[in-house]
XYZ file of C-alpha atoms in Angstrom:
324
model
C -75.943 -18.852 -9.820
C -74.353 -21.912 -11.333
C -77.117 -24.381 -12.726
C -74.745 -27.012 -10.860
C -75.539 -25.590 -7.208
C -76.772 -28.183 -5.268
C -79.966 -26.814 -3.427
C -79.750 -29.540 -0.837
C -76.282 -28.942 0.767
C -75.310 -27.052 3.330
C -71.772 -24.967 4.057
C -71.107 -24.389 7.844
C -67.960 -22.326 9.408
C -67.608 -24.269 12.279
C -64.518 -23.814 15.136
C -60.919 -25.596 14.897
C -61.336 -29.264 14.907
C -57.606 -29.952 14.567
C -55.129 -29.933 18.010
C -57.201 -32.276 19.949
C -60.445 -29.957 19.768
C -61.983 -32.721 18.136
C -62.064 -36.052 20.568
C -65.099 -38.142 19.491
C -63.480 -41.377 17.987
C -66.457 -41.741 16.128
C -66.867 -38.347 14.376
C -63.246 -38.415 13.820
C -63.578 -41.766 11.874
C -66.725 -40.087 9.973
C -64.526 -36.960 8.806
C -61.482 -39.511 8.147
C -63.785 -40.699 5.184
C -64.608 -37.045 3.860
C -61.947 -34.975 1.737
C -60.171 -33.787 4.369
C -57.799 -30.709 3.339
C -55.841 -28.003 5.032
C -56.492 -24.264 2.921
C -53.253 -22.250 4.323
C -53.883 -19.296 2.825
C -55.736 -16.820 5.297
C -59.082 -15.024 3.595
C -61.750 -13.070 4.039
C -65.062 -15.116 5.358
C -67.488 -13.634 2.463
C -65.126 -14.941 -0.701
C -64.971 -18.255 0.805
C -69.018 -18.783 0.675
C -69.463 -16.662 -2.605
C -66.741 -19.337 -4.388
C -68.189 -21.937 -2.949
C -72.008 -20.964 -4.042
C -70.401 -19.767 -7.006
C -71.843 -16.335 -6.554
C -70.516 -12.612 -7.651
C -68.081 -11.377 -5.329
C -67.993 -7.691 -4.697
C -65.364 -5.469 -5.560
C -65.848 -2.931 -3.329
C -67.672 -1.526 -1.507
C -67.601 -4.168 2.242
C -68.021 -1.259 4.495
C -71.309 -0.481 3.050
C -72.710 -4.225 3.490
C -71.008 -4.740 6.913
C -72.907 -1.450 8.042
C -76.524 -3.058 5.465
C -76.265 -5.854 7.576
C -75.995 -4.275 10.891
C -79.171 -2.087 10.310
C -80.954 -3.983 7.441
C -81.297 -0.766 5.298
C -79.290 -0.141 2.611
C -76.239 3.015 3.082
C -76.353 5.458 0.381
C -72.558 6.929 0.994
C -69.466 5.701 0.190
C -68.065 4.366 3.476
C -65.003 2.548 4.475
C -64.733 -0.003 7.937
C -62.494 1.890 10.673
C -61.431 -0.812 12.863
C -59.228 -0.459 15.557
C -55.823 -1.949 15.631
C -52.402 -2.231 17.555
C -49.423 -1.765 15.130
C -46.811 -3.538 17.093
C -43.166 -1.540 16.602
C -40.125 -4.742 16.276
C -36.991 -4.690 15.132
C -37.099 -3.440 11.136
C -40.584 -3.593 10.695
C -44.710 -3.452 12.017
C -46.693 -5.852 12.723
C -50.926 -5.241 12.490
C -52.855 -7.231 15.573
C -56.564 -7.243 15.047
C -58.486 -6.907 18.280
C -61.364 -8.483 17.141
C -60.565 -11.424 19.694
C -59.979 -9.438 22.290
C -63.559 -7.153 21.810
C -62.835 -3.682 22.220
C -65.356 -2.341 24.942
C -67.964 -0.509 23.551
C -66.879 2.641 25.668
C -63.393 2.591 24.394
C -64.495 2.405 20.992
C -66.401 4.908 21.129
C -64.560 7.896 22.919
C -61.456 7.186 20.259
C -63.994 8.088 17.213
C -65.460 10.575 18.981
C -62.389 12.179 19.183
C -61.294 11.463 15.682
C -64.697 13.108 14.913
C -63.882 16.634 17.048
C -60.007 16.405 16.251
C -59.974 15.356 12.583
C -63.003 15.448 10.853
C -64.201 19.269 11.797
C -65.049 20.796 8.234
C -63.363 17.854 6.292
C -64.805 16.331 3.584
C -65.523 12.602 5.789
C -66.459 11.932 9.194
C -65.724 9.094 11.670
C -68.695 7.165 13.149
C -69.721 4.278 15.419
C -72.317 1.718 15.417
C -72.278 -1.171 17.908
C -68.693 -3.105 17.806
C -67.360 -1.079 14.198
C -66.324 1.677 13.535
C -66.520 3.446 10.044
C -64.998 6.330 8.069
C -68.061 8.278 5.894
C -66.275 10.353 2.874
C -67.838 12.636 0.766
C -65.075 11.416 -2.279
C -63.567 8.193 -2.444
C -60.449 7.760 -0.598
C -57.638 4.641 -1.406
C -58.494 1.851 1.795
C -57.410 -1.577 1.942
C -59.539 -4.724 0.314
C -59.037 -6.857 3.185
C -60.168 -6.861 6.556
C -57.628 -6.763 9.753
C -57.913 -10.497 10.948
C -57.152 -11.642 7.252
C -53.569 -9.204 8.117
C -53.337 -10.378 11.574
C -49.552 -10.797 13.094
C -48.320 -9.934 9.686
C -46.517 -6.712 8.065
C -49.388 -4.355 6.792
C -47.273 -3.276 4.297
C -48.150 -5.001 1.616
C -52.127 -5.061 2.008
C -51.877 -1.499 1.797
C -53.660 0.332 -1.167
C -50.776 1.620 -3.686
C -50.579 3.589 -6.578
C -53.270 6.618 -6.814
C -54.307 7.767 -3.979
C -51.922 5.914 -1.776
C -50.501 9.300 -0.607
C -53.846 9.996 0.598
C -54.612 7.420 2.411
C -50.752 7.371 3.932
C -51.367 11.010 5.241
C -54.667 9.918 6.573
C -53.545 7.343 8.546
C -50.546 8.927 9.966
C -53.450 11.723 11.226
C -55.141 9.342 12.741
C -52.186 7.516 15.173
C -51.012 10.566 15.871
C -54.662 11.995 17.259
C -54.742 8.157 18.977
C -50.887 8.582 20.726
C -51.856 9.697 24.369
C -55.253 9.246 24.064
C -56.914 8.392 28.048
C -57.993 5.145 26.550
C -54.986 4.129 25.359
C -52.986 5.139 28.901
C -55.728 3.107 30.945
C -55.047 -0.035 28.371
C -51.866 0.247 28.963
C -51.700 0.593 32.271
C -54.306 -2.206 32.353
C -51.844 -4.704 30.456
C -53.840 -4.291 27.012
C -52.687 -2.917 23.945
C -53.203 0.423 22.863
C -55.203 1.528 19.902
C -52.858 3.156 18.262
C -54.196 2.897 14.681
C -57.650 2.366 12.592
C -57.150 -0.406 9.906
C -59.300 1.150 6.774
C -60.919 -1.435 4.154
C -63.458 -2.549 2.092
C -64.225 1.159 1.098
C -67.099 2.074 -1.861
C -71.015 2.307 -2.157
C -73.387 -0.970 -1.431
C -74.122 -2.637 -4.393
C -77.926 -1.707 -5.798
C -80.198 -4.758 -4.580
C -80.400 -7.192 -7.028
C -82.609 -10.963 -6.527
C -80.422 -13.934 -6.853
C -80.706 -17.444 -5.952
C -79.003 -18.182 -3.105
C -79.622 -20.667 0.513
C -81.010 -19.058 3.789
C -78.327 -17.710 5.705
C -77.729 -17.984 9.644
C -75.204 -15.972 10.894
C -74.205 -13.211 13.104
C -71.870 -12.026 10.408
C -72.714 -8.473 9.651
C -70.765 -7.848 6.350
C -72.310 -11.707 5.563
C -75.662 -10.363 6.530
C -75.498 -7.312 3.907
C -74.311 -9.188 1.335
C -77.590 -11.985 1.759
C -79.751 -8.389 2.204
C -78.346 -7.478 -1.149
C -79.170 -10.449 -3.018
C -82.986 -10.347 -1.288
C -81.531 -13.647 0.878
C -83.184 -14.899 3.331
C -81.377 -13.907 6.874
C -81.247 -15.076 10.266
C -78.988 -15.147 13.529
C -76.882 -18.208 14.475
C -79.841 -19.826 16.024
C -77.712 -21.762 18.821
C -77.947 -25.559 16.894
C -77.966 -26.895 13.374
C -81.507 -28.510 14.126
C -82.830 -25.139 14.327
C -81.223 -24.228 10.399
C -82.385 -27.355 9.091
C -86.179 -26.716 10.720
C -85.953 -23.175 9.483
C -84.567 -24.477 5.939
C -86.638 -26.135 3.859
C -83.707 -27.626 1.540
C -79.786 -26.551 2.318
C -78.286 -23.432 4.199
C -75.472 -21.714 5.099
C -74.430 -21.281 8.681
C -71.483 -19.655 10.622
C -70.994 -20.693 14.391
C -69.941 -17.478 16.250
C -66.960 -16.473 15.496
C -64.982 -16.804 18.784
C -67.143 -19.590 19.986
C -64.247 -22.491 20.087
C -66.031 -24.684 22.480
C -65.461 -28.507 21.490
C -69.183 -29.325 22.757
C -70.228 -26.978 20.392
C -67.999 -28.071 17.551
C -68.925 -31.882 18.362
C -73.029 -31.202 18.641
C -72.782 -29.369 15.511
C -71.137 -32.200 13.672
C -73.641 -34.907 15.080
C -76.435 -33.008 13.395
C -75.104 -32.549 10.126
C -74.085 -36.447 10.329
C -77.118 -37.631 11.101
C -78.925 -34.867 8.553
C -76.613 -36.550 5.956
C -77.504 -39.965 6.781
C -81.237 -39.043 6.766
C -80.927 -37.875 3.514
C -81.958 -34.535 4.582
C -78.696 -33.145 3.054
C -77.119 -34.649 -0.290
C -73.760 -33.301 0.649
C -71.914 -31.253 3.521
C -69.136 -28.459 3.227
C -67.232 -28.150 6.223
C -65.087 -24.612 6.723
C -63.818 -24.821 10.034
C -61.464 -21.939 11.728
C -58.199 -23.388 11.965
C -58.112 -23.837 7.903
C -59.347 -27.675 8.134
C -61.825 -28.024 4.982
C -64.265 -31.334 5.239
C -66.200 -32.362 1.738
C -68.902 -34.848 2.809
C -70.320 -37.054 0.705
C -73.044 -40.170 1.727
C -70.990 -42.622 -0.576
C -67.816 -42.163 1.338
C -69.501 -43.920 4.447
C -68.312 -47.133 2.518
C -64.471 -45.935 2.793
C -63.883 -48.081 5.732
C -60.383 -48.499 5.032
C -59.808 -44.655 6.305
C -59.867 -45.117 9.932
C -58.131 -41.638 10.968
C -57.326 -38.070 9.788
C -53.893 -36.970 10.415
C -55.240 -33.308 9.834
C -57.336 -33.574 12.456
C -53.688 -34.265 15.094
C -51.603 -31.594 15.939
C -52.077 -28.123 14.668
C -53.862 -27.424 11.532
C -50.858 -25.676 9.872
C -48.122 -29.167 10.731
């Protein structure tokens, strides 16, 4: 790790502050005096941390650490992350919609890979598999998969987060198995007839073989962030659950952290207690410095000296959607 790393700051994912989610005049005012900045560009959670800590991003190889920190032992085959998506037909073109929002009930998920498993995978070289909410693809060789997970695609063309070049055919071929064993699946007629989307297609990423575990420097993390979890699991971090409050992380921490609110949690109590604690555990001096990533693309870097910027009463950002 950089020898610049702050060991008393804290990064926290918190939900969207901007369209009004944010009310308190007073917290407002406080973030008004931050650096206050809108990232557009949509990216994976685990590259936004590792830049900031200035850690080694992986590769490859996501499936393997989503599944490490789902069970806390490390995989020893190359997997890829099967997750289920609806590719939306329109006029000249797809469009990918991860149903990660949605949840996909843990009885759907798991009669479609089932029968990927008895349809597909018979006396194939790979195998489809569930555990809790994911779904993976287990391959004896390496197949071609995409880097980046669904939600970073989300109401966009696939196309061009597809892999290309060698083994592109492959993976092509694969997929087009795949939605074709998913067409007239039961599940799919009952989500239909239910008003949902179908499942018509498995979004594969992050394929390879988790990283050998290596001990680096790096905060306590809390966070019910699977692929998060692995990579803290690889780097002997320390690793908890979202404990519920900030307090908790700063009892639990003995200098900074890094926590993630969960992920679909976009209650404005929760955003608002969450910044009142990391206020006041700035003010204390329990934390030299705060970065705020919250899930609209808002970015907050907190500083104690910029309490004297009384001249910045508001945040524009903070009005409106994130993206105006």
């Amino acid at each position: 790790m950089n020898a610049s790393y702050d060991k008393n700051a804290a990064i926290v994912v918190l939900p969207p502050a901007a369209g009004g989610q944010l009310q308190s005049r007073s917290l407002r005012a406080w973030l008004a005096r931050s650096e206050l900045t809108y990232e557009s560009r949509r990216e994976e959670l685990l590259a936004r941390i590792t830049r900031e800590l200035e850690l080694p991003y992986p590769g490859t190889g996501f499936a393997a650490l989503r599944m490490w920190g789902q069970t806390g032992d490390r995989p020893t085959k190359w997997i890829a992350a099967a997750d289920p998506a609806y590719l939306e037909p329109r006029l000249d073109h797809l469009c990918l919609h991860a149903l990660r929002r949605t949840g996909v009930p843990a009885a759907e998920l798991r009669a479609l890979i089932d029968y990927l498993q008895e349809t597909l995978a018979d006396d194939r070289m790979y195998g489809f598999m569930r555990l809790g909410s994911y779904g993976y693809l287990s391959a004896v060789n390496p197949i071609a998969t995409a880097t980046v997970p669904a939600y970073v695609v989300d109401q966009q063309k696939p196309d061009g987060f597809l892999p290309s070049g060698k083994g592109a055919a492959e993976h092509r071929k694969l997929i087009g198995e795949i939605e074709m064993a998913l067409h007239e699946h039961d599940v799919n007629e009952a989500r239909e007839e239910g008003g949902q989307p179908p499942i018509n297609s498995l979004w594969l990423w992050g394929g390879g073989k988790a990283p050998e575990q290596v001990t680096r420097v790096q905060p306590p993390l809390f966070s019910d962030d699977a692929l998060l979890a692995g990579y803290w699991y690889s780097g002997t971090g320390v690793v908890e659950r979202w404990p519920g409050d900030i307090a908790t992380c700063l009892e639990k921490s003995v200098a900074g952290f890094v926590a993630e609110t969960p992920e679909f949690d976009d209650c404005p109590e929760l955003l608002e207690n969450c910044l009142l604690e990391l206020r006041k555990a700035l003010q204390s001096r329990r934390l030299s410095s705060l970065t705020l990533l919250f899930r609209d693309g808002l970015r907050a870097d907190v500083r104690r000296s910029q309490a004297l910027r009384f001249w910045r009463r508001d945040a524009h950002l903070l009005d409106g959607s994130a993206a105006e």
